[in-house]
mmCIF file with all atom_site columns, C-alpha atoms in Angstrom:
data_model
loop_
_atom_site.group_PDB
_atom_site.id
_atom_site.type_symbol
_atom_site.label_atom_id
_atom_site.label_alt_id
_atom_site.label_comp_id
_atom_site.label_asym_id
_atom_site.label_entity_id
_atom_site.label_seq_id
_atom_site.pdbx_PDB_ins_code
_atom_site.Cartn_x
_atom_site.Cartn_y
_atom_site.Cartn_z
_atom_site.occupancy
_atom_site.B_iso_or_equiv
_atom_site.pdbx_formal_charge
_atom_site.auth_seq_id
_atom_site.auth_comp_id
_atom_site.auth_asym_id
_atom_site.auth_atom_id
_atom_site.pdbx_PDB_model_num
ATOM 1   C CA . UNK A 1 1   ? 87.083 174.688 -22.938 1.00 46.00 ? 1   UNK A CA 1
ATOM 2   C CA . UNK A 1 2   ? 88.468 171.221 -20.488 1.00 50.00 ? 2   UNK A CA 1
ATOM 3   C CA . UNK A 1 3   ? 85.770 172.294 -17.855 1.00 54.00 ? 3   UNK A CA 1
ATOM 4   C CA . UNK A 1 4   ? 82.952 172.100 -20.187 1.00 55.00 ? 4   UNK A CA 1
ATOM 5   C CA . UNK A 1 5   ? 83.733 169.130 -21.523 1.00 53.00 ? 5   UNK A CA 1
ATOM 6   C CA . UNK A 1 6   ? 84.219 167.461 -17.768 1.00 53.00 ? 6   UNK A CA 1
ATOM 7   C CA . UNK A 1 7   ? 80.909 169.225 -17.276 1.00 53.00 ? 7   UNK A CA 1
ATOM 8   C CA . UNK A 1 8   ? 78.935 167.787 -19.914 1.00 54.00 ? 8   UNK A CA 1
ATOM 9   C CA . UNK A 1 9   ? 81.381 164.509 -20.024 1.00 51.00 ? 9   UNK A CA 1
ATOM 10  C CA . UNK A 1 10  ? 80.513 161.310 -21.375 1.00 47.00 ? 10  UNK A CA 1
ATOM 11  C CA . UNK A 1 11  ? 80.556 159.566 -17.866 1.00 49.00 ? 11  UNK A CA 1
ATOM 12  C CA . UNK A 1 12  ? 77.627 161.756 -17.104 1.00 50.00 ? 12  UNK A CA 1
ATOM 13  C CA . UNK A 1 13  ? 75.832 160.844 -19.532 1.00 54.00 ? 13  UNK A CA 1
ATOM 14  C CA . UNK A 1 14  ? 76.460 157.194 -19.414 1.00 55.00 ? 14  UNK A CA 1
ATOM 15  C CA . UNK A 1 15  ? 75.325 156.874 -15.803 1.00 58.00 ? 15  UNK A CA 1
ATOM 16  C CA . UNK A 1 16  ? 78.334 156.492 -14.451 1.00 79.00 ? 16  UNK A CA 1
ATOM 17  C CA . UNK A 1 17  ? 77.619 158.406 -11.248 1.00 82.00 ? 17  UNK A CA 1
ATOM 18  C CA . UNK A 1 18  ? 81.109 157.268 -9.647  1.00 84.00 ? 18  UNK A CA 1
ATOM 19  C CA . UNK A 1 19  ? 83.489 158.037 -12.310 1.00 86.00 ? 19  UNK A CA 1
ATOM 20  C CA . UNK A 1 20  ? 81.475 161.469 -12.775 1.00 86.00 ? 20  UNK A CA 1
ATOM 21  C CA . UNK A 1 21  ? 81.827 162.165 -9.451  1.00 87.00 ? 21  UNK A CA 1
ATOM 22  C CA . UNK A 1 22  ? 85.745 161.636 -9.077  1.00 87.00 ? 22  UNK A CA 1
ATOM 23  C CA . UNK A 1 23  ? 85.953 164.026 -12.444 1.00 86.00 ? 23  UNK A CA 1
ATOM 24  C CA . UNK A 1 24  ? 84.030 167.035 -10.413 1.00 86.00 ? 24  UNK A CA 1
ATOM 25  C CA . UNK A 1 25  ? 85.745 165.964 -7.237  1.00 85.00 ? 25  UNK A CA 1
ATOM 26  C CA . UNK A 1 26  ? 89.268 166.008 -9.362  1.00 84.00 ? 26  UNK A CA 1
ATOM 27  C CA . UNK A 1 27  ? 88.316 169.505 -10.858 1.00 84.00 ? 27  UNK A CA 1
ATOM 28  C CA . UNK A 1 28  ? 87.885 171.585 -7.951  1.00 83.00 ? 28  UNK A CA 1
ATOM 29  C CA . UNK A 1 29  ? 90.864 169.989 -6.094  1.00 82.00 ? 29  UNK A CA 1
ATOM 30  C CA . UNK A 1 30  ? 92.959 170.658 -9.439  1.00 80.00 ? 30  UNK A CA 1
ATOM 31  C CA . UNK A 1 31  ? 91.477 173.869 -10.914 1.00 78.00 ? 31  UNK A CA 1
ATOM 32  C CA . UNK A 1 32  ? 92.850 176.614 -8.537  1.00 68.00 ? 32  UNK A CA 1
ATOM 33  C CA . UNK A 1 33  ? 92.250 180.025 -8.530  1.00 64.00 ? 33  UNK A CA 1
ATOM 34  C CA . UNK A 1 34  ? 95.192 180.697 -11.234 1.00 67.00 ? 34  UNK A CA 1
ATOM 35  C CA . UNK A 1 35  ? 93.684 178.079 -13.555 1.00 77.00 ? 35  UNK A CA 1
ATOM 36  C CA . UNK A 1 36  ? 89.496 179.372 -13.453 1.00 80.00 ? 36  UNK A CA 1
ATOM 37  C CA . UNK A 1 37  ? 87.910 183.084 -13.158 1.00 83.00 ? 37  UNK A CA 1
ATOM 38  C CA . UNK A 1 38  ? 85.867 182.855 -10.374 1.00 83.00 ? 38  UNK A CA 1
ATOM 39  C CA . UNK A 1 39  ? 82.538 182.480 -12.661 1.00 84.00 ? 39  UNK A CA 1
ATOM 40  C CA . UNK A 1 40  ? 83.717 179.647 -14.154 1.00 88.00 ? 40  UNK A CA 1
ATOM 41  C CA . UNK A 1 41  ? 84.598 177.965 -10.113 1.00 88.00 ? 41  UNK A CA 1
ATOM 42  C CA . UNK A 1 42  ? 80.966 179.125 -9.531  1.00 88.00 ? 42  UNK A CA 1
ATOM 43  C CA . UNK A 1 43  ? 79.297 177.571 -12.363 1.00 91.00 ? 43  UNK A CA 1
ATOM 44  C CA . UNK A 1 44  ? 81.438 174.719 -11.225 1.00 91.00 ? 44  UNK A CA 1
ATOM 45  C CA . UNK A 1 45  ? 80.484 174.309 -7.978  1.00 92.00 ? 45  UNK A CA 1
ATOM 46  C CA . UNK A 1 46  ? 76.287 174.416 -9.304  1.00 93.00 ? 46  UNK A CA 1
ATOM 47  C CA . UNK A 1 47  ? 76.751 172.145 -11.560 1.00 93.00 ? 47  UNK A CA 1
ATOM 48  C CA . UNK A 1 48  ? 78.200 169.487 -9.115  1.00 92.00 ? 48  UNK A CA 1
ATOM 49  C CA . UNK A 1 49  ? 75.818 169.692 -6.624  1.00 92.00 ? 49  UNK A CA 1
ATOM 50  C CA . UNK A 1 50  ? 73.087 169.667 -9.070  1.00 92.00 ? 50  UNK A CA 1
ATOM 51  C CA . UNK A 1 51  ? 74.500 166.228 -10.080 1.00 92.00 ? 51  UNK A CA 1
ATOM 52  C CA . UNK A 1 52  ? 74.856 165.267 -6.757  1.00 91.00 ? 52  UNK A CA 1
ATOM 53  C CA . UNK A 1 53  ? 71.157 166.356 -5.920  1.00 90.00 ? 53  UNK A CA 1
ATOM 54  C CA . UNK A 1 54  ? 70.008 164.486 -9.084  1.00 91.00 ? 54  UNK A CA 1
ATOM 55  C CA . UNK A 1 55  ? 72.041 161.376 -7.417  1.00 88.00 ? 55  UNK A CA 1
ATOM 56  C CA . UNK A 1 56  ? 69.945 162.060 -4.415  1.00 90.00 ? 56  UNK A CA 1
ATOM 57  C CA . UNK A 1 57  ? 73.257 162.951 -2.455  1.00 89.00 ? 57  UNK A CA 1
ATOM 58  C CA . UNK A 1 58  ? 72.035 165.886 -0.046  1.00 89.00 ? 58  UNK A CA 1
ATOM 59  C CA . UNK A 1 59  ? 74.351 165.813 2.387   1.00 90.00 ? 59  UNK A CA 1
ATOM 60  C CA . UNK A 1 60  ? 77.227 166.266 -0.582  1.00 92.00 ? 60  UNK A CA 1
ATOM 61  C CA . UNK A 1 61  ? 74.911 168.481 -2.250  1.00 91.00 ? 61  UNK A CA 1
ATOM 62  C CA . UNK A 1 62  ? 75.098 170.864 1.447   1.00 89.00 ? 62  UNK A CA 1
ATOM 63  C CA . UNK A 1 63  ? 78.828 169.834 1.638   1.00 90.00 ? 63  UNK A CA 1
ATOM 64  C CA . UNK A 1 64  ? 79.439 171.467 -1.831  1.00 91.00 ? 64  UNK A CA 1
ATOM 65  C CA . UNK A 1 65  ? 77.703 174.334 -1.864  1.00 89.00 ? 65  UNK A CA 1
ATOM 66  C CA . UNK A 1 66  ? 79.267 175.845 1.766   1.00 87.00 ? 66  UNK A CA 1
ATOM 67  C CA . UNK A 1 67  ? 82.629 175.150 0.287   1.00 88.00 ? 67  UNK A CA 1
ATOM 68  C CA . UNK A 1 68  ? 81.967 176.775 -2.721  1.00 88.00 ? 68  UNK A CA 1
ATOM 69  C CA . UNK A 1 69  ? 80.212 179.753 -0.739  1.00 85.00 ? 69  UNK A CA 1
ATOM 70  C CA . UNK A 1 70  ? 82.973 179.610 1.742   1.00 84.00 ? 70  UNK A CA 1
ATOM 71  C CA . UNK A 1 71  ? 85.908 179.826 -1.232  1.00 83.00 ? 71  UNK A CA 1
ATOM 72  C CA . UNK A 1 72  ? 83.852 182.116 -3.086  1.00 82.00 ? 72  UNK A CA 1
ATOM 73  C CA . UNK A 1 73  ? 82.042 184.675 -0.503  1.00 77.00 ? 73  UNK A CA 1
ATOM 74  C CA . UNK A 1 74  ? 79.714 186.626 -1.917  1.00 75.00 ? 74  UNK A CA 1
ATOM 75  C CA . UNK A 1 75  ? 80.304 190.086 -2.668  1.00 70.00 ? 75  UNK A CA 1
ATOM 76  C CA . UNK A 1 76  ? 77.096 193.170 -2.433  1.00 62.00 ? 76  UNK A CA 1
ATOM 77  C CA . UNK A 1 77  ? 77.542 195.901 -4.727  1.00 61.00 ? 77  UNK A CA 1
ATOM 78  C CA . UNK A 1 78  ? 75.000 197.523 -7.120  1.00 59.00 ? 78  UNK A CA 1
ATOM 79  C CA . UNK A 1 79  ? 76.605 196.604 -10.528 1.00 61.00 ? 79  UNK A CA 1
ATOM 80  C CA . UNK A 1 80  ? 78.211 193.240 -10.274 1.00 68.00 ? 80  UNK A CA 1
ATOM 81  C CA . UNK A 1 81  ? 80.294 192.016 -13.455 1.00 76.00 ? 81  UNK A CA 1
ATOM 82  C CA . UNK A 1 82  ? 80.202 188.279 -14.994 1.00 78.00 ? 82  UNK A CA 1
ATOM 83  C CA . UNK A 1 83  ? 82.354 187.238 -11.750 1.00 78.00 ? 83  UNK A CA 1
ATOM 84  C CA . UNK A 1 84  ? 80.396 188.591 -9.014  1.00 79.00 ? 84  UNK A CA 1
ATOM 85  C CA . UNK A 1 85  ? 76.741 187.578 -10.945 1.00 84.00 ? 85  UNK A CA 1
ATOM 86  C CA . UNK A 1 86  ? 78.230 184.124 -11.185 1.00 86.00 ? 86  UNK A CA 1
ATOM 87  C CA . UNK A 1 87  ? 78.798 183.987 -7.285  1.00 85.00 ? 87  UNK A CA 1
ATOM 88  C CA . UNK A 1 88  ? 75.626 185.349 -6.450  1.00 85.00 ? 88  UNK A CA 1
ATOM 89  C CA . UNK A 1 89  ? 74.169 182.517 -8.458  1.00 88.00 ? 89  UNK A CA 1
ATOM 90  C CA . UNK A 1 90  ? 76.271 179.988 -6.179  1.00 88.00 ? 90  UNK A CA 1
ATOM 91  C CA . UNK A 1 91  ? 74.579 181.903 -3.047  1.00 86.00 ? 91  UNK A CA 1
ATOM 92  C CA . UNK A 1 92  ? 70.897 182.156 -4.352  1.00 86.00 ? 92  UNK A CA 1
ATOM 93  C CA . UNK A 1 93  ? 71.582 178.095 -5.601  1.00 90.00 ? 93  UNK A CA 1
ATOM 94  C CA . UNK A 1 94  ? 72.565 177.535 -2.037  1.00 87.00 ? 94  UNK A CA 1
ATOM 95  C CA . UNK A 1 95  ? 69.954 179.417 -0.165  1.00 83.00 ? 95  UNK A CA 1
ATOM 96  C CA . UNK A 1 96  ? 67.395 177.709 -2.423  1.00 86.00 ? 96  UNK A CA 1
ATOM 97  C CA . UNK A 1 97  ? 68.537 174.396 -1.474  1.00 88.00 ? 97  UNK A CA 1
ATOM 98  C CA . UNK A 1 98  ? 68.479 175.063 2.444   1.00 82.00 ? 98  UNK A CA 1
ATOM 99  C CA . UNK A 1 99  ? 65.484 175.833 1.589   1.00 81.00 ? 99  UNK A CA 1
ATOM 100 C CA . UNK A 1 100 ? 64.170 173.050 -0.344  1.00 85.00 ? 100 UNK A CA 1
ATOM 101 C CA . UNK A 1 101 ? 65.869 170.055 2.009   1.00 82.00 ? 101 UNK A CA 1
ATOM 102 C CA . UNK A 1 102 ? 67.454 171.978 4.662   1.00 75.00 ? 102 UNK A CA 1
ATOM 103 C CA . UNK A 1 103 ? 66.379 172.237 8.741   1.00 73.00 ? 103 UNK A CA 1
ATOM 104 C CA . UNK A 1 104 ? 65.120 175.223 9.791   1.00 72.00 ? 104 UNK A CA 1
ATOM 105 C CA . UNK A 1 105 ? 68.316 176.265 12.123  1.00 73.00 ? 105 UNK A CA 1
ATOM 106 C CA . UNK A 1 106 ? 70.624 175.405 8.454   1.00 73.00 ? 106 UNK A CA 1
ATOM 107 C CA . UNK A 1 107 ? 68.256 178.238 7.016   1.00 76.00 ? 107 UNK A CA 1
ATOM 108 C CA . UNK A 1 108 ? 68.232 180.708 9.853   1.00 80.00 ? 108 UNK A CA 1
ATOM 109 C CA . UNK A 1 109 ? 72.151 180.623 9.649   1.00 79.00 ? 109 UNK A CA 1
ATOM 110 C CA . UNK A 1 110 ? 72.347 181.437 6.088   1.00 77.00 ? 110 UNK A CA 1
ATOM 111 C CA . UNK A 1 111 ? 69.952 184.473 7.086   1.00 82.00 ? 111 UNK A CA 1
ATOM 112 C CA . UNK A 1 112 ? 71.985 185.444 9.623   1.00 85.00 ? 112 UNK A CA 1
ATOM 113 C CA . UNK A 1 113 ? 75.548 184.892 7.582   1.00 82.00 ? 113 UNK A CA 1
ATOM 114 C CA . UNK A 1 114 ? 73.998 186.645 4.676   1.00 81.00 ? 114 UNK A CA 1
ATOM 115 C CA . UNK A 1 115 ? 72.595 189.959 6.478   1.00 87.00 ? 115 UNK A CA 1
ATOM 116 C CA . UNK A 1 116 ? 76.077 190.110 8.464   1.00 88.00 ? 116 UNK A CA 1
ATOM 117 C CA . UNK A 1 117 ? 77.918 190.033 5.249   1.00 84.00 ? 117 UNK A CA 1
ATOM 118 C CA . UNK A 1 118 ? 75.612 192.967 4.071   1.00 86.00 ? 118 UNK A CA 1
ATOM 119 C CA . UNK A 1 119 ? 76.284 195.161 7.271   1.00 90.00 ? 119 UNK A CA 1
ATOM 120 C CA . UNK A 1 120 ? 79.677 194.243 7.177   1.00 88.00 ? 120 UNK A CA 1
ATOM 121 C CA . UNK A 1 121 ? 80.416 195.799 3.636   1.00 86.00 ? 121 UNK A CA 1
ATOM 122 C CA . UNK A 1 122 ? 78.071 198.409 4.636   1.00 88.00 ? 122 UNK A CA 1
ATOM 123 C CA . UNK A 1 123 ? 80.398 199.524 7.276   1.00 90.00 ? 123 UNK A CA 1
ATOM 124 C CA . UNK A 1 124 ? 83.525 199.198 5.420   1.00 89.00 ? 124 UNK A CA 1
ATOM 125 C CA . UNK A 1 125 ? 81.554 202.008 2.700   1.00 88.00 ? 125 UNK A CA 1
ATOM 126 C CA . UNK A 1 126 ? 80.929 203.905 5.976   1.00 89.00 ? 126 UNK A CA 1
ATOM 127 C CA . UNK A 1 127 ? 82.124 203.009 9.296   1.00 90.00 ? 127 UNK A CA 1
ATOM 128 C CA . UNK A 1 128 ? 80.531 205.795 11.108  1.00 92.00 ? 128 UNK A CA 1
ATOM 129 C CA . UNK A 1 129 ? 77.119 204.823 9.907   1.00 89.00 ? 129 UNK A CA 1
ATOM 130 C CA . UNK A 1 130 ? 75.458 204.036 13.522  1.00 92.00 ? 130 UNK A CA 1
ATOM 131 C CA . UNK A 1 131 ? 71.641 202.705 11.784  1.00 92.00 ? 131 UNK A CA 1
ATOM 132 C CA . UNK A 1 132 ? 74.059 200.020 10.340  1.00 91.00 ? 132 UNK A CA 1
ATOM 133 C CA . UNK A 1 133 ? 76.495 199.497 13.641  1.00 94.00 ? 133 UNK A CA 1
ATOM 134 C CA . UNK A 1 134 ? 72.829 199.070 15.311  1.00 94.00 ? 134 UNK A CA 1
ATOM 135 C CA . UNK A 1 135 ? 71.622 196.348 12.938  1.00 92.00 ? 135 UNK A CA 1
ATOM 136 C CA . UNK A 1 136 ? 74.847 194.319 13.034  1.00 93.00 ? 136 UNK A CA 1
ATOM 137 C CA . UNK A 1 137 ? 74.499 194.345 16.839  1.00 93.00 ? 137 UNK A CA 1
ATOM 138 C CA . UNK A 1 138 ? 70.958 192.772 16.883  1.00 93.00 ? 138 UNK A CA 1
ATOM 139 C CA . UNK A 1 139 ? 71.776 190.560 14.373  1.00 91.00 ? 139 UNK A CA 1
ATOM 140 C CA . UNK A 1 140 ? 75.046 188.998 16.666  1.00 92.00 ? 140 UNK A CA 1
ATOM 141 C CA . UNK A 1 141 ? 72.554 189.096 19.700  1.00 91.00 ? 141 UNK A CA 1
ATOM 142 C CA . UNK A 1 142 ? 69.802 187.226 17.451  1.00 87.00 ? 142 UNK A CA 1
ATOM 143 C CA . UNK A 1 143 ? 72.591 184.977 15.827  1.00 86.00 ? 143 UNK A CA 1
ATOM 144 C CA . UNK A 1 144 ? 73.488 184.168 19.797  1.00 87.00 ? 144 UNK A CA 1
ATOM 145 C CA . UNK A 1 145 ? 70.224 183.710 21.146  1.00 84.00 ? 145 UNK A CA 1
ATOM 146 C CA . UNK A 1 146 ? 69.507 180.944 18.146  1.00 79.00 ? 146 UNK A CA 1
ATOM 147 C CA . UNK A 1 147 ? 72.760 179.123 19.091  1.00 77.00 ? 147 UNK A CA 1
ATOM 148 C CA . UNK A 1 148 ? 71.770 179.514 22.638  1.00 81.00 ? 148 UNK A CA 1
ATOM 149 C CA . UNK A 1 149 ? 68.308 177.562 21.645  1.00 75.00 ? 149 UNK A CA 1
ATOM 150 C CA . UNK A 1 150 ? 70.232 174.963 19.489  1.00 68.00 ? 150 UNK A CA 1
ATOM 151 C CA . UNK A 1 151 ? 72.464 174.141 22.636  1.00 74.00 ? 151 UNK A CA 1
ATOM 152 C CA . UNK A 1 152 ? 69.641 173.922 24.488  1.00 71.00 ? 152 UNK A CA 1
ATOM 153 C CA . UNK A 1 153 ? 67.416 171.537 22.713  1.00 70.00 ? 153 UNK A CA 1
ATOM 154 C CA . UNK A 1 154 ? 70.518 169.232 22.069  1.00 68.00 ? 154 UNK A CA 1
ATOM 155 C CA . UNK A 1 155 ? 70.116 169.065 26.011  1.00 64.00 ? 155 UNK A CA 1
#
């Protein structure tokens, strides 16, 4: 499989952090969704910002993984297949990476874009379900109130 060998290329191996780079970087812009199932774009997406955290790139690291979690949103069912396991992955690799170099307001905004995703799906299952209608609302007036306090400190 190409993507495979581009992961596990030569010019990684060499130290060739550049050229290693523009081969991930020349993937994702080339490999669209007709040419990789979305596990494979996950996988993808891990495996280049694990290089670039192992390059001590963070800011490329972040940069990667909210594309990839942007492209690929993340999807909450009860039996996921190989596509929707491999996208959760992305997520819980991104959360875990806020969480390891991240500020505390990047973190809190995962929460919040995480739990509004869950409600969300939630209410497409059921839209008459008021517990969840509830939840969603506190979570846009907690959501506002922490970019409320970001605005503020700024000032």
């Amino acid at each position: 499989m190409p993507i495979q060998n581009m992961q596990n290329g030569k010019k990684k191996k060499r130290g060739a952090p550049v050229q290693a780079r523009a081969i991930y970087e020349r993937a994702i812009a080339e490999l669209g969704d007709w040419e990789m199932a979305p596990a494979e774009r996950a996988k993808l997406y891990i495996n280049f910002a694990a290089f670039e955290a192992r390059q001590k790139e963070f800011d490329r690291v972040r940069a990667i993984y909210e594309f990839g979690t942007s492209v690929l949103p993340l999807i909450v069912t009860d039996d996921l297949d190989e596509d929707g396991k491999a996208i959760a992955e992305l997520h819980e690799a991104a959360a875990s990476f806020e969480k390891q170099h991240g500020q505390v307001d990047a973190i809190e905004k995962l929460i919040i874009e995480r739990r509004r995703e869950v409600y969300t799906n939630r209410l497409k299952e059921a839209p008459n379900d008021y517990d969840t209608w509830f939840d969603l609302i506190r979570l846009e007036e907690e959501a506002l109130n922490l970019q409320t306090k970001f605005i503020a400190d700024r000032e």
